[in-house]
N, CA, C and O atoms as a CHARMM CRD file, in Angstrom:
* protein
*
  328
    1    1 MET  N     -0.61300  43.63200   2.71000 PROA 1      0.00000
    2    1 MET  CA     0.62900  42.91400   2.62300 PROA 1      0.00000
    3    1 MET  C      0.64700  42.13000   1.31200 PROA 1      0.00000
    4    1 MET  O     -0.35200  41.51700   0.93800 PROA 1      0.00000
    5    2 CYS  N      1.75600  42.15200   0.63200 PROA 2      0.00000
    6    2 CYS  CA     1.91200  41.42000  -0.61600 PROA 2      0.00000
    7    2 CYS  C      2.54400  40.06000  -0.32100 PROA 2      0.00000
    8    2 CYS  O      3.51900  39.96600   0.42500 PROA 2      0.00000
    9    3 LEU  N      1.98400  39.02300  -0.90600 PROA 3      0.00000
   10    3 LEU  CA     2.48200  37.66900  -0.69100 PROA 3      0.00000
   11    3 LEU  C      2.88000  37.01600  -2.00000 PROA 3      0.00000
   12    3 LEU  O      2.25100  37.23200  -3.03500 PROA 3      0.00000
   13    4 GLY  N      3.92100  36.22300  -1.94100 PROA 4      0.00000
   14    4 GLY  CA     4.25400  35.33100  -3.04000 PROA 4      0.00000
   15    4 GLY  C      3.65100  33.98000  -2.69900 PROA 4      0.00000
   16    4 GLY  O      3.84000  33.48400  -1.58800 PROA 4      0.00000
   17    5 ILE  N      2.93900  33.38500  -3.62000 PROA 5      0.00000
   18    5 ILE  CA     2.25600  32.11600  -3.40600 PROA 5      0.00000
   19    5 ILE  C      2.99200  31.01300  -4.15700 PROA 5      0.00000
   20    5 ILE  O      3.31600  31.18800  -5.33100 PROA 5      0.00000
   21    6 PRO  N      3.26700  29.87000  -3.50300 PROA 6      0.00000
   22    6 PRO  CA     3.93800  28.77900  -4.19800 PROA 6      0.00000
   23    6 PRO  C      2.97200  28.03100  -5.11400 PROA 6      0.00000
   24    6 PRO  O      1.80000  27.84500  -4.78900 PROA 6      0.00000
   25    7 GLY  N      3.48800  27.61000  -6.25900 PROA 7      0.00000
   26    7 GLY  CA     2.69400  26.82500  -7.19200 PROA 7      0.00000
   27    7 GLY  C      3.57400  25.87800  -7.98200 PROA 7      0.00000
   28    7 GLY  O      4.79000  26.05300  -8.05800 PROA 7      0.00000
   29    8 LYS  N      2.94400  24.87300  -8.56700 PROA 8      0.00000
   30    8 LYS  CA     3.65300  23.85100  -9.33700 PROA 8      0.00000
   31    8 LYS  C      3.49100  24.12600 -10.82600 PROA 8      0.00000
   32    8 LYS  O      2.37100  24.29100 -11.31000 PROA 8      0.00000
   33    9 VAL  N      4.59100  24.17500 -11.54700 PROA 9      0.00000
   34    9 VAL  CA     4.57500  24.40400 -12.99000 PROA 9      0.00000
   35    9 VAL  C      4.11400  23.11700 -13.67200 PROA 9      0.00000
   36    9 VAL  O      4.74800  22.07100 -13.53100 PROA 9      0.00000
   37   10 VAL  N      3.01200  23.20100 -14.40900 PROA 10     0.00000
   38   10 VAL  CA     2.49500  22.01900 -15.09600 PROA 10     0.00000
   39   10 VAL  C      2.69700  22.09000 -16.60600 PROA 10     0.00000
   40   10 VAL  O      2.54400  21.08800 -17.30400 PROA 10     0.00000
   41   11 GLU  N      3.04200  23.28100 -17.11000 PROA 11     0.00000
   42   11 GLU  CA     3.27700  23.45600 -18.54600 PROA 11     0.00000
   43   11 GLU  C      4.10900  24.71400 -18.74900 PROA 11     0.00000
   44   11 GLU  O      3.93700  25.69800 -18.03100 PROA 11     0.00000
   45   12 THR  N      5.00800  24.68300 -19.72200 PROA 12     0.00000
   46   12 THR  CA     5.73700  25.88700 -20.11600 PROA 12     0.00000
   47   12 THR  C      5.53500  26.11000 -21.61300 PROA 12     0.00000
   48   12 THR  O      5.36900  25.16100 -22.38000 PROA 12     0.00000
   49   13 TYR  N      5.55200  27.37500 -22.01200 PROA 13     0.00000
   50   13 TYR  CA     5.39800  27.72400 -23.42000 PROA 13     0.00000
   51   13 TYR  C      5.90600  29.14500 -23.62600 PROA 13     0.00000
   52   13 TYR  O      6.11500  29.88400 -22.66400 PROA 13     0.00000
   53   14 THR  N      6.09800  29.51600 -24.86600 PROA 14     0.00000
   54   14 THR  CA     6.53900  30.86800 -25.20800 PROA 14     0.00000
   55   14 THR  C      5.37600  31.60400 -25.85500 PROA 14     0.00000
   56   14 THR  O      4.71200  31.08300 -26.75100 PROA 14     0.00000
   57   15 GLU  N      5.14400  32.81300 -25.38800 PROA 15     0.00000
   58   15 GLU  CA     4.09400  33.65800 -25.93700 PROA 15     0.00000
   59   15 GLU  C      4.69100  35.03300 -26.21300 PROA 15     0.00000
   60   15 GLU  O      5.12400  35.71800 -25.28700 PROA 15     0.00000
   61   16 HSD  N      4.71600  35.44000 -27.48100 PROA 16     0.00000
   62   16 HSD  CA     5.31000  36.72100 -27.87300 PROA 16     0.00000
   63   16 HSD  C      6.75100  36.83100 -27.37200 PROA 16     0.00000
   64   16 HSD  O      7.15100  37.87100 -26.84700 PROA 16     0.00000
   65   17 ASP  N      7.52800  35.76000 -27.53400 PROA 17     0.00000
   66   17 ASP  CA     8.93300  35.69000 -27.11000 PROA 17     0.00000
   67   17 ASP  C      9.12700  35.80800 -25.60100 PROA 17     0.00000
   68   17 ASP  O     10.21900  36.16000 -25.15400 PROA 17     0.00000
   69   18 VAL  N      8.10100  35.52400 -24.80700 PROA 18     0.00000
   70   18 VAL  CA     8.17500  35.55900 -23.34900 PROA 18     0.00000
   71   18 VAL  C      7.88900  34.16000 -22.82000 PROA 18     0.00000
   72   18 VAL  O      6.90900  33.52900 -23.21500 PROA 18     0.00000
   73   19 LEU  N      8.75400  33.67400 -21.91900 PROA 19     0.00000
   74   19 LEU  CA     8.54600  32.36800 -21.31400 PROA 19     0.00000
   75   19 LEU  C      7.37100  32.43800 -20.34200 PROA 19     0.00000
   76   19 LEU  O      7.37600  33.22900 -19.39800 PROA 19     0.00000
   77   20 MET  N      6.37400  31.60400 -20.58600 PROA 20     0.00000
   78   20 MET  CA     5.15400  31.57700 -19.78600 PROA 20     0.00000
   79   20 MET  C      4.92600  30.16100 -19.28600 PROA 20     0.00000
   80   20 MET  O      5.58900  29.22100 -19.72400 PROA 20     0.00000
   81   21 GLY  N      3.98400  30.01900 -18.36700 PROA 21     0.00000
   82   21 GLY  CA     3.65300  28.69300 -17.88800 PROA 21     0.00000
   83   21 GLY  C      2.26200  28.63700 -17.31000 PROA 21     0.00000
   84   21 GLY  O      1.64900  29.65300 -16.98400 PROA 21     0.00000
   85   22 ARG  N      1.79000  27.42700 -17.19500 PROA 22     0.00000
   86   22 ARG  CA     0.53800  27.14700 -16.50100 PROA 22     0.00000
   87   22 ARG  C      0.95900  26.59700 -15.14300 PROA 22     0.00000
   88   22 ARG  O      1.67300  25.59800 -15.06500 PROA 22     0.00000
   89   23 VAL  N      0.51500  27.25100 -14.08400 PROA 23     0.00000
   90   23 VAL  CA     0.95400  26.90800 -12.72900 PROA 23     0.00000
   91   23 VAL  C     -0.26900  26.53700 -11.89900 PROA 23     0.00000
   92   23 VAL  O     -1.30000  27.20800 -11.94300 PROA 23     0.00000
   93   24 GLU  N     -0.12700  25.44200 -11.13500 PROA 24     0.00000
   94   24 GLU  CA    -1.22000  24.93000 -10.32400 PROA 24     0.00000
   95   24 GLU  C     -1.04600  25.33400  -8.87000 PROA 24     0.00000
   96   24 GLU  O      0.01400  25.13500  -8.27600 PROA 24     0.00000
   97   25 PHE  N     -2.11300  25.90900  -8.30100 PROA 25     0.00000
   98   25 PHE  CA    -2.13900  26.34300  -6.90700 PROA 25     0.00000
   99   25 PHE  C     -3.25800  25.59000  -6.20600 PROA 25     0.00000
  100   25 PHE  O     -4.38500  26.08300  -6.14700 PROA 25     0.00000
  101   26 GLY  N     -2.97800  24.41900  -5.67900 PROA 26     0.00000
  102   26 GLY  CA    -3.98900  23.66600  -4.94400 PROA 26     0.00000
  103   26 GLY  C     -5.24800  23.39800  -5.72700 PROA 26     0.00000
  104   26 GLY  O     -6.34500  23.52600  -5.18200 PROA 26     0.00000
  105   27 GLY  N     -5.12900  23.03000  -6.98400 PROA 27     0.00000
  106   27 GLY  CA    -6.28500  22.71300  -7.82300 PROA 27     0.00000
  107   27 GLY  C     -6.75500  23.85000  -8.70700 PROA 27     0.00000
  108   27 GLY  O     -7.62500  23.65000  -9.55500 PROA 27     0.00000
  109   28 VAL  N     -6.20100  25.03300  -8.53000 PROA 28     0.00000
  110   28 VAL  CA    -6.53000  26.19000  -9.36800 PROA 28     0.00000
  111   28 VAL  C     -5.33500  26.45700 -10.27300 PROA 28     0.00000
  112   28 VAL  O     -4.19500  26.48500  -9.81000 PROA 28     0.00000
  113   29 TYR  N     -5.59600  26.65300 -11.56300 PROA 29     0.00000
  114   29 TYR  CA    -4.53000  26.86200 -12.54600 PROA 29     0.00000
  115   29 TYR  C     -4.53000  28.30600 -13.00800 PROA 29     0.00000
  116   29 TYR  O     -5.57800  28.87600 -13.31000 PROA 29     0.00000
  117   30 LYS  N     -3.33000  28.89400 -13.05900 PROA 30     0.00000
  118   30 LYS  CA    -3.18000  30.28300 -13.50000 PROA 30     0.00000
  119   30 LYS  C     -2.06400  30.36900 -14.54400 PROA 30     0.00000
  120   30 LYS  O     -1.13500  29.56200 -14.55900 PROA 30     0.00000
  121   31 ARG  N     -2.18600  31.35500 -15.39800 PROA 31     0.00000
  122   31 ARG  CA    -1.15400  31.68900 -16.38300 PROA 31     0.00000
  123   31 ARG  C     -0.13400  32.58500 -15.68700 PROA 31     0.00000
  124   31 ARG  O     -0.49700  33.58000 -15.06000 PROA 31     0.00000
  125   32 VAL  N      1.16300  32.21800 -15.80200 PROA 32     0.00000
  126   32 VAL  CA     2.21800  32.91300 -15.05700 PROA 32     0.00000
  127   32 VAL  C      3.40300  33.19800 -15.97600 PROA 32     0.00000
  128   32 VAL  O      3.77100  32.36100 -16.80100 PROA 32     0.00000
  129   33 CYS  N      3.99500  34.37400 -15.83300 PROA 33     0.00000
  130   33 CYS  CA     5.22600  34.70900 -16.55500 PROA 33     0.00000
  131   33 CYS  C      6.39700  34.03800 -15.84200 PROA 33     0.00000
  132   33 CYS  O      6.55400  34.18100 -14.62900 PROA 33     0.00000
  133   34 LEU  N      7.22100  33.30500 -16.59700 PROA 34     0.00000
  134   34 LEU  CA     8.36900  32.57800 -16.04600 PROA 34     0.00000
  135   34 LEU  C      9.70600  33.18900 -16.45800 PROA 34     0.00000
  136   34 LEU  O     10.74800  32.56700 -16.25600 PROA 34     0.00000
  137   35 GLU  N      9.70000  34.36800 -17.01900 PROA 35     0.00000
  138   35 GLU  CA    10.92900  34.99900 -17.52400 PROA 35     0.00000
  139   35 GLU  C     12.01000  35.17000 -16.45900 PROA 35     0.00000
  140   35 GLU  O     13.19700  35.12600 -16.78200 PROA 35     0.00000
  141   36 HSD  N     11.63000  35.36200 -15.21200 PROA 36     0.00000
  142   36 HSD  CA    12.62000  35.57800 -14.14500 PROA 36     0.00000
  143   36 HSD  C     13.23600  34.27900 -13.63700 PROA 36     0.00000
  144   36 HSD  O     14.17600  34.29800 -12.84200 PROA 36     0.00000
  145   37 VAL  N     12.69900  33.14600 -14.10300 PROA 37     0.00000
  146   37 VAL  CA    13.22000  31.82700 -13.71200 PROA 37     0.00000
  147   37 VAL  C     13.37600  30.95700 -14.96600 PROA 37     0.00000
  148   37 VAL  O     12.71900  29.92200 -15.08400 PROA 37     0.00000
  149   38 PRO  N     14.23900  31.36900 -15.90000 PROA 38     0.00000
  150   38 PRO  CA    14.32600  30.68600 -17.19300 PROA 38     0.00000
  151   38 PRO  C     14.76600  29.22200 -17.10300 PROA 38     0.00000
  152   38 PRO  O     14.56100  28.46300 -18.05000 PROA 38     0.00000
  153   39 GLU  N     15.36400  28.81400 -15.98500 PROA 39     0.00000
  154   39 GLU  CA    15.82800  27.43700 -15.81900 PROA 39     0.00000
  155   39 GLU  C     14.71200  26.49800 -15.35400 PROA 39     0.00000
  156   39 GLU  O     14.94400  25.30200 -15.17700 PROA 39     0.00000
  157   40 ILE  N     13.52500  27.02300 -15.15900 PROA 40     0.00000
  158   40 ILE  CA    12.41800  26.25100 -14.59400 PROA 40     0.00000
  159   40 ILE  C     11.95200  25.15400 -15.54600 PROA 40     0.00000
  160   40 ILE  O     11.99700  25.31200 -16.76600 PROA 40     0.00000
  161   41 CYS  N     11.50700  24.04700 -14.97300 PROA 41     0.00000
  162   41 CYS  CA    11.00800  22.89900 -15.74000 PROA 41     0.00000
  163   41 CYS  C      9.63100  22.50600 -15.22000 PROA 41     0.00000
  164   41 CYS  O      9.24000  22.87800 -14.11300 PROA 41     0.00000
  165   42 VAL  N      8.90500  21.75100 -16.03500 PROA 42     0.00000
  166   42 VAL  CA     7.62400  21.19600 -15.60600 PROA 42     0.00000
  167   42 VAL  C      7.86300  20.37000 -14.34700 PROA 42     0.00000
  168   42 VAL  O      8.86300  19.66000 -14.24800 PROA 42     0.00000
  169   43 ASN  N      6.95200  20.46300 -13.39300 PROA 43     0.00000
  170   43 ASN  CA     6.98400  19.79900 -12.08200 PROA 43     0.00000
  171   43 ASN  C      7.84100  20.52100 -11.05500 PROA 43     0.00000
  172   43 ASN  O      7.89900  20.08300  -9.90600 PROA 43     0.00000
  173   44 ASP  N      8.51300  21.62000 -11.42400 PROA 44     0.00000
  174   44 ASP  CA     9.21800  22.44900 -10.45100 PROA 44     0.00000
  175   44 ASP  C      8.19500  23.34500  -9.75700 PROA 44     0.00000
  176   44 ASP  O      7.09400  23.55900 -10.26500 PROA 44     0.00000
  177   45 TYR  N      8.56900  23.85800  -8.60100 PROA 45     0.00000
  178   45 TYR  CA     7.72300  24.78200  -7.84600 PROA 45     0.00000
  179   45 TYR  C      8.32800  26.17100  -7.91200 PROA 45     0.00000
  180   45 TYR  O      9.54800  26.33800  -7.90600 PROA 45     0.00000
  181   46 VAL  N      7.44800  27.17000  -7.97600 PROA 46     0.00000
  182   46 VAL  CA     7.88200  28.56000  -8.04100 PROA 46     0.00000
  183   46 VAL  C      7.08100  29.39300  -7.04300 PROA 46     0.00000
  184   46 VAL  O      5.97600  29.01700  -6.65100 PROA 46     0.00000
  185   47 VAL  N      7.64800  30.52900  -6.63900 PROA 47     0.00000
  186   47 VAL  CA     6.92900  31.51200  -5.83600 PROA 47     0.00000
  187   47 VAL  C      6.42000  32.56800  -6.81100 PROA 47     0.00000
  188   47 VAL  O      7.19900  33.15700  -7.56000 PROA 47     0.00000
  189   48 VAL  N      5.10300  32.80700  -6.79800 PROA 48     0.00000
  190   48 VAL  CA     4.46000  33.69900  -7.76500 PROA 48     0.00000
  191   48 VAL  C      3.87200  34.90100  -7.04300 PROA 48     0.00000
  192   48 VAL  O      3.21000  34.77000  -6.01400 PROA 48     0.00000
  193   49 HSD  N      4.12800  36.07200  -7.60900 PROA 49     0.00000
  194   49 HSD  CA     3.54800  37.32000  -7.09800 PROA 49     0.00000
  195   49 HSD  C      2.99700  38.09500  -8.28500 PROA 49     0.00000
  196   49 HSD  O      3.72100  38.35400  -9.24600 PROA 49     0.00000
  197   50 VAL  N      1.73900  38.46300  -8.23000 PROA 50     0.00000
  198   50 VAL  CA     1.01400  39.19200  -9.27900 PROA 50     0.00000
  199   50 VAL  C      1.30100  38.66700 -10.68600 PROA 50     0.00000
  200   50 VAL  O      1.52900  39.44500 -11.61300 PROA 50     0.00000
  201   51 GLY  N      1.28600  37.35000 -10.83600 PROA 51     0.00000
  202   51 GLY  CA     1.42700  36.74400 -12.15100 PROA 51     0.00000
  203   51 GLY  C      2.84000  36.51500 -12.63400 PROA 51     0.00000
  204   51 GLY  O      3.03400  36.08300 -13.77000 PROA 51     0.00000
  205   52 PHE  N      3.83800  36.79300 -11.80300 PROA 52     0.00000
  206   52 PHE  CA     5.23400  36.60200 -12.16800 PROA 52     0.00000
  207   52 PHE  C      5.89700  35.62000 -11.20500 PROA 52     0.00000
  208   52 PHE  O      5.82100  35.79100  -9.98900 PROA 52     0.00000
  209   53 ALA  N      6.54400  34.59800 -11.74900 PROA 53     0.00000
  210   53 ALA  CA     7.33400  33.68900 -10.91400 PROA 53     0.00000
  211   53 ALA  C      8.62400  34.41100 -10.54900 PROA 53     0.00000
  212   53 ALA  O      9.35500  34.87700 -11.42300 PROA 53     0.00000
  213   54 LEU  N      8.89800  34.50200  -9.24300 PROA 54     0.00000
  214   54 LEU  CA    10.06300  35.25200  -8.77700 PROA 54     0.00000
  215   54 LEU  C     11.25600  34.36100  -8.47600 PROA 54     0.00000
  216   54 LEU  O     12.40300  34.78100  -8.62700 PROA 54     0.00000
  217   55 SER  N     10.99000  33.13100  -8.05100 PROA 55     0.00000
  218   55 SER  CA    12.08400  32.21700  -7.72200 PROA 55     0.00000
  219   55 SER  C     11.58600  30.78900  -7.71000 PROA 55     0.00000
  220   55 SER  O     10.38600  30.52700  -7.62500 PROA 55     0.00000
  221   56 ARG  N     12.53300  29.87300  -7.79700 PROA 56     0.00000
  222   56 ARG  CA    12.25100  28.44900  -7.69500 PROA 56     0.00000
  223   56 ARG  C     12.25500  28.10000  -6.21200 PROA 56     0.00000
  224   56 ARG  O     12.99900  28.69600  -5.43400 PROA 56     0.00000
  225   57 ILE  N     11.42800  27.13900  -5.82100 PROA 57     0.00000
  226   57 ILE  CA    11.33100  26.71500  -4.42700 PROA 57     0.00000
  227   57 ILE  C     11.19300  25.19300  -4.42500 PROA 57     0.00000
  228   57 ILE  O     10.63000  24.62400  -5.36000 PROA 57     0.00000
  229   58 ASP  N     11.70100  24.53000  -3.38600 PROA 58     0.00000
  230   58 ASP  CA    11.56900  23.06800  -3.38000 PROA 58     0.00000
  231   58 ASP  C     10.15800  22.67500  -2.95100 PROA 58     0.00000
  232   58 ASP  O      9.44400  23.45900  -2.32600 PROA 58     0.00000
  233   59 GLU  N      9.77200  21.45200  -3.29600 PROA 59     0.00000
  234   59 GLU  CA     8.40500  20.98900  -3.07700 PROA 59     0.00000
  235   59 GLU  C      8.00100  21.01800  -1.60100 PROA 59     0.00000
  236   59 GLU  O      6.89100  21.43800  -1.27500 PROA 59     0.00000
  237   60 ALA  N      8.87800  20.58300  -0.71800 PROA 60     0.00000
  238   60 ALA  CA     8.54400  20.55300   0.71200 PROA 60     0.00000
  239   60 ALA  C      8.24500  21.95200   1.23700 PROA 60     0.00000
  240   60 ALA  O      7.27100  22.14600   1.96500 PROA 60     0.00000
  241   61 GLU  N      9.07000  22.92400   0.87600 PROA 61     0.00000
  242   61 GLU  CA     8.84700  24.30200   1.32100 PROA 61     0.00000
  243   61 GLU  C      7.56300  24.85700   0.72600 PROA 61     0.00000
  244   61 GLU  O      6.81300  25.54900   1.41500 PROA 61     0.00000
  245   62 ALA  N      7.29400  24.56100  -0.56400 PROA 62     0.00000
  246   62 ALA  CA     6.07200  25.02400  -1.20800 PROA 62     0.00000
  247   62 ALA  C      4.84800  24.49900  -0.47000 PROA 62     0.00000
  248   62 ALA  O      3.89800  25.24700  -0.23900 PROA 62     0.00000
  249   63 LYS  N      4.86000  23.23000  -0.10000 PROA 63     0.00000
  250   63 LYS  CA     3.72100  22.64000   0.60900 PROA 63     0.00000
  251   63 LYS  C      3.55800  23.24200   1.99900 PROA 63     0.00000
  252   63 LYS  O      2.43000  23.44000   2.45000 PROA 63     0.00000
  253   64 ARG  N      4.65600  23.53700   2.68700 PROA 64     0.00000
  254   64 ARG  CA     4.57300  24.17200   4.01000 PROA 64     0.00000
  255   64 ARG  C      3.94800  25.56800   3.91000 PROA 64     0.00000
  256   64 ARG  O      3.07000  25.91900   4.69900 PROA 64     0.00000
  257   65 VAL  N      4.39900  26.34500   2.95200 PROA 65     0.00000
  258   65 VAL  CA     3.87200  27.70500   2.78800 PROA 65     0.00000
  259   65 VAL  C      2.39700  27.66200   2.41200 PROA 65     0.00000
  260   65 VAL  O      1.59300  28.41600   2.96000 PROA 65     0.00000
  261   66 PHE  N      2.03600  26.78000   1.47800 PROA 66     0.00000
  262   66 PHE  CA     0.64600  26.68100   1.03000 PROA 66     0.00000
  263   66 PHE  C     -0.25800  26.26200   2.19700 PROA 66     0.00000
  264   66 PHE  O     -1.35400  26.80000   2.35000 PROA 66     0.00000
  265   67 ALA  N      0.18900  25.31300   3.01500 PROA 67     0.00000
  266   67 ALA  CA    -0.58400  24.87200   4.18200 PROA 67     0.00000
  267   67 ALA  C     -0.73200  26.01100   5.19200 PROA 67     0.00000
  268   67 ALA  O     -1.80800  26.20600   5.75800 PROA 67     0.00000
  269   68 PHE  N      0.33500  26.75300   5.41300 PROA 68     0.00000
  270   68 PHE  CA     0.29400  27.88500   6.34200 PROA 68     0.00000
  271   68 PHE  C     -0.70800  28.93600   5.86900 PROA 68     0.00000
  272   68 PHE  O     -1.52200  29.41500   6.65800 PROA 68     0.00000
  273   69 LEU  N     -0.65600  29.29200   4.59600 PROA 69     0.00000
  274   69 LEU  CA    -1.57700  30.29600   4.05900 PROA 69     0.00000
  275   69 LEU  C     -3.01400  29.79700   4.11200 PROA 69     0.00000
  276   69 LEU  O     -3.93200  30.56500   4.40000 PROA 69     0.00000
  277   70 GLY  N     -3.20900  28.51300   3.83600 PROA 70     0.00000
  278   70 GLY  CA    -4.54900  27.94400   3.93000 PROA 70     0.00000
  279   70 GLY  C     -5.07200  28.00000   5.35000 PROA 70     0.00000
  280   70 GLY  O     -6.24500  28.30200   5.56900 PROA 70     0.00000
  281   71 GLY  N     -4.21300  27.71300   6.32200 PROA 71     0.00000
  282   71 GLY  CA    -4.59800  27.77600   7.72200 PROA 71     0.00000
  283   71 GLY  C     -4.95700  29.17700   8.17500 PROA 71     0.00000
  284   71 GLY  O     -5.74700  29.35200   9.10300 PROA 71     0.00000
  285   72 MET  N     -4.38600  30.16500   7.53000 PROA 72     0.00000
  286   72 MET  CA    -4.68500  31.56200   7.85500 PROA 72     0.00000
  287   72 MET  C     -5.83500  32.11000   7.00400 PROA 72     0.00000
  288   72 MET  O     -6.17100  33.29200   7.08600 PROA 72     0.00000
  289   73 ASP  N     -6.43400  31.23300   6.18200 PROA 73     0.00000
  290   73 ASP  CA    -7.54400  31.62400   5.30400 PROA 73     0.00000
  291   73 ASP  C     -7.13700  32.74800   4.35600 PROA 73     0.00000
  292   73 ASP  O     -7.88500  33.70500   4.15700 PROA 73     0.00000
  293   74 GLN  N     -5.93700  32.62100   3.76900 PROA 74     0.00000
  294   74 GLN  CA    -5.40400  33.65600   2.88000 PROA 74     0.00000
  295   74 GLN  C     -5.34900  33.21500   1.41800 PROA 74     0.00000
  296   74 GLN  O     -4.60200  33.79900   0.63300 PROA 74     0.00000
  297   75 LEU  N     -6.12300  32.19900   1.03800 PROA 75     0.00000
  298   75 LEU  CA    -6.07100  31.69000  -0.32800 PROA 75     0.00000
  299   75 LEU  C     -7.35500  31.93600  -1.10100 PROA 75     0.00000
  300   75 LEU  O     -7.57800  31.31400  -2.13900 PROA 75     0.00000
  301   76 ASP  N     -8.20100  32.83000  -0.61300 PROA 76     0.00000
  302   76 ASP  CA    -9.50100  33.08500  -1.24500 PROA 76     0.00000
  303   76 ASP  C     -9.40000  33.47700  -2.71800 PROA 76     0.00000
  304   76 ASP  O    -10.20200  33.01800  -3.53000 PROA 76     0.00000
  305   77 GLU  N     -8.43700  34.30900  -3.07100 PROA 77     0.00000
  306   77 GLU  CA    -8.36300  34.79700  -4.44900 PROA 77     0.00000
  307   77 GLU  C     -7.97200  33.71800  -5.43400 PROA 77     0.00000
  308   77 GLU  O     -8.11200  33.90600  -6.64300 PROA 77     0.00000
  309   78 LEU  N     -7.47800  32.57900  -4.93700 PROA 78     0.00000
  310   78 LEU  CA    -7.12100  31.47700  -5.83400 PROA 78     0.00000
  311   78 LEU  C     -8.29400  30.57800  -6.15200 PROA 78     0.00000
  312   78 LEU  O     -8.19000  29.72300  -7.03200 PROA 78     0.00000
  313   79 GLU  N     -9.41300  30.74800  -5.45900 PROA 79     0.00000
  314   79 GLU  CA   -10.56900  29.90300  -5.69900 PROA 79     0.00000
  315   79 GLU  C    -11.04900  30.07000  -7.12500 PROA 79     0.00000
  316   79 GLU  O    -11.02200  31.16300  -7.69000 PROA 79     0.00000
  317   80 ALA  N    -11.49400  28.94800  -7.69600 PROA 80     0.00000
  318   80 ALA  CA   -12.03000  28.98500  -9.05000 PROA 80     0.00000
  319   80 ALA  C    -13.34400  29.75600  -9.05400 PROA 80     0.00000
  320   80 ALA  O    -14.13500  29.63900  -8.11800 PROA 80     0.00000
  321   81 PRO  N    -13.58500  30.55400 -10.11400 PROA 81     0.00000
  322   81 PRO  CA   -14.84000  31.29900 -10.16900 PROA 81     0.00000
  323   81 PRO  C    -16.03500  30.34100 -10.24300 PROA 81     0.00000
  324   81 PRO  O    -15.94500  29.27600 -10.85400 PROA 81     0.00000
  325   82 SER  N    -17.14500  30.72200  -9.62300 PROA 82     0.00000
  326   82 SER  CA   -18.32600  29.85100  -9.63200 PROA 82     0.00000
  327   82 SER  C    -19.24700  30.18200 -10.77700 PROA 82     0.00000
  328   82 SER  O    -20.28900  29.54600 -10.93400 PROA 82     0.00000
């Protein structure tokens, strides 16, 4: 099953004319393409699937989804490498 994971945008920048961002997922930071959500701002939440932000989401919903996935033990791939 493919899941979109909510994350908080902590930085935006342009790389090779593509809108990119640094997105935080419960303490883990990933590089994400933001081209599909050009109106996004720092501190906004997005739903991310395979490195692409697909939509903006409000903070309360993002926290509910993240808590649900954590409760189902479905956040392993977001863990920082040891």
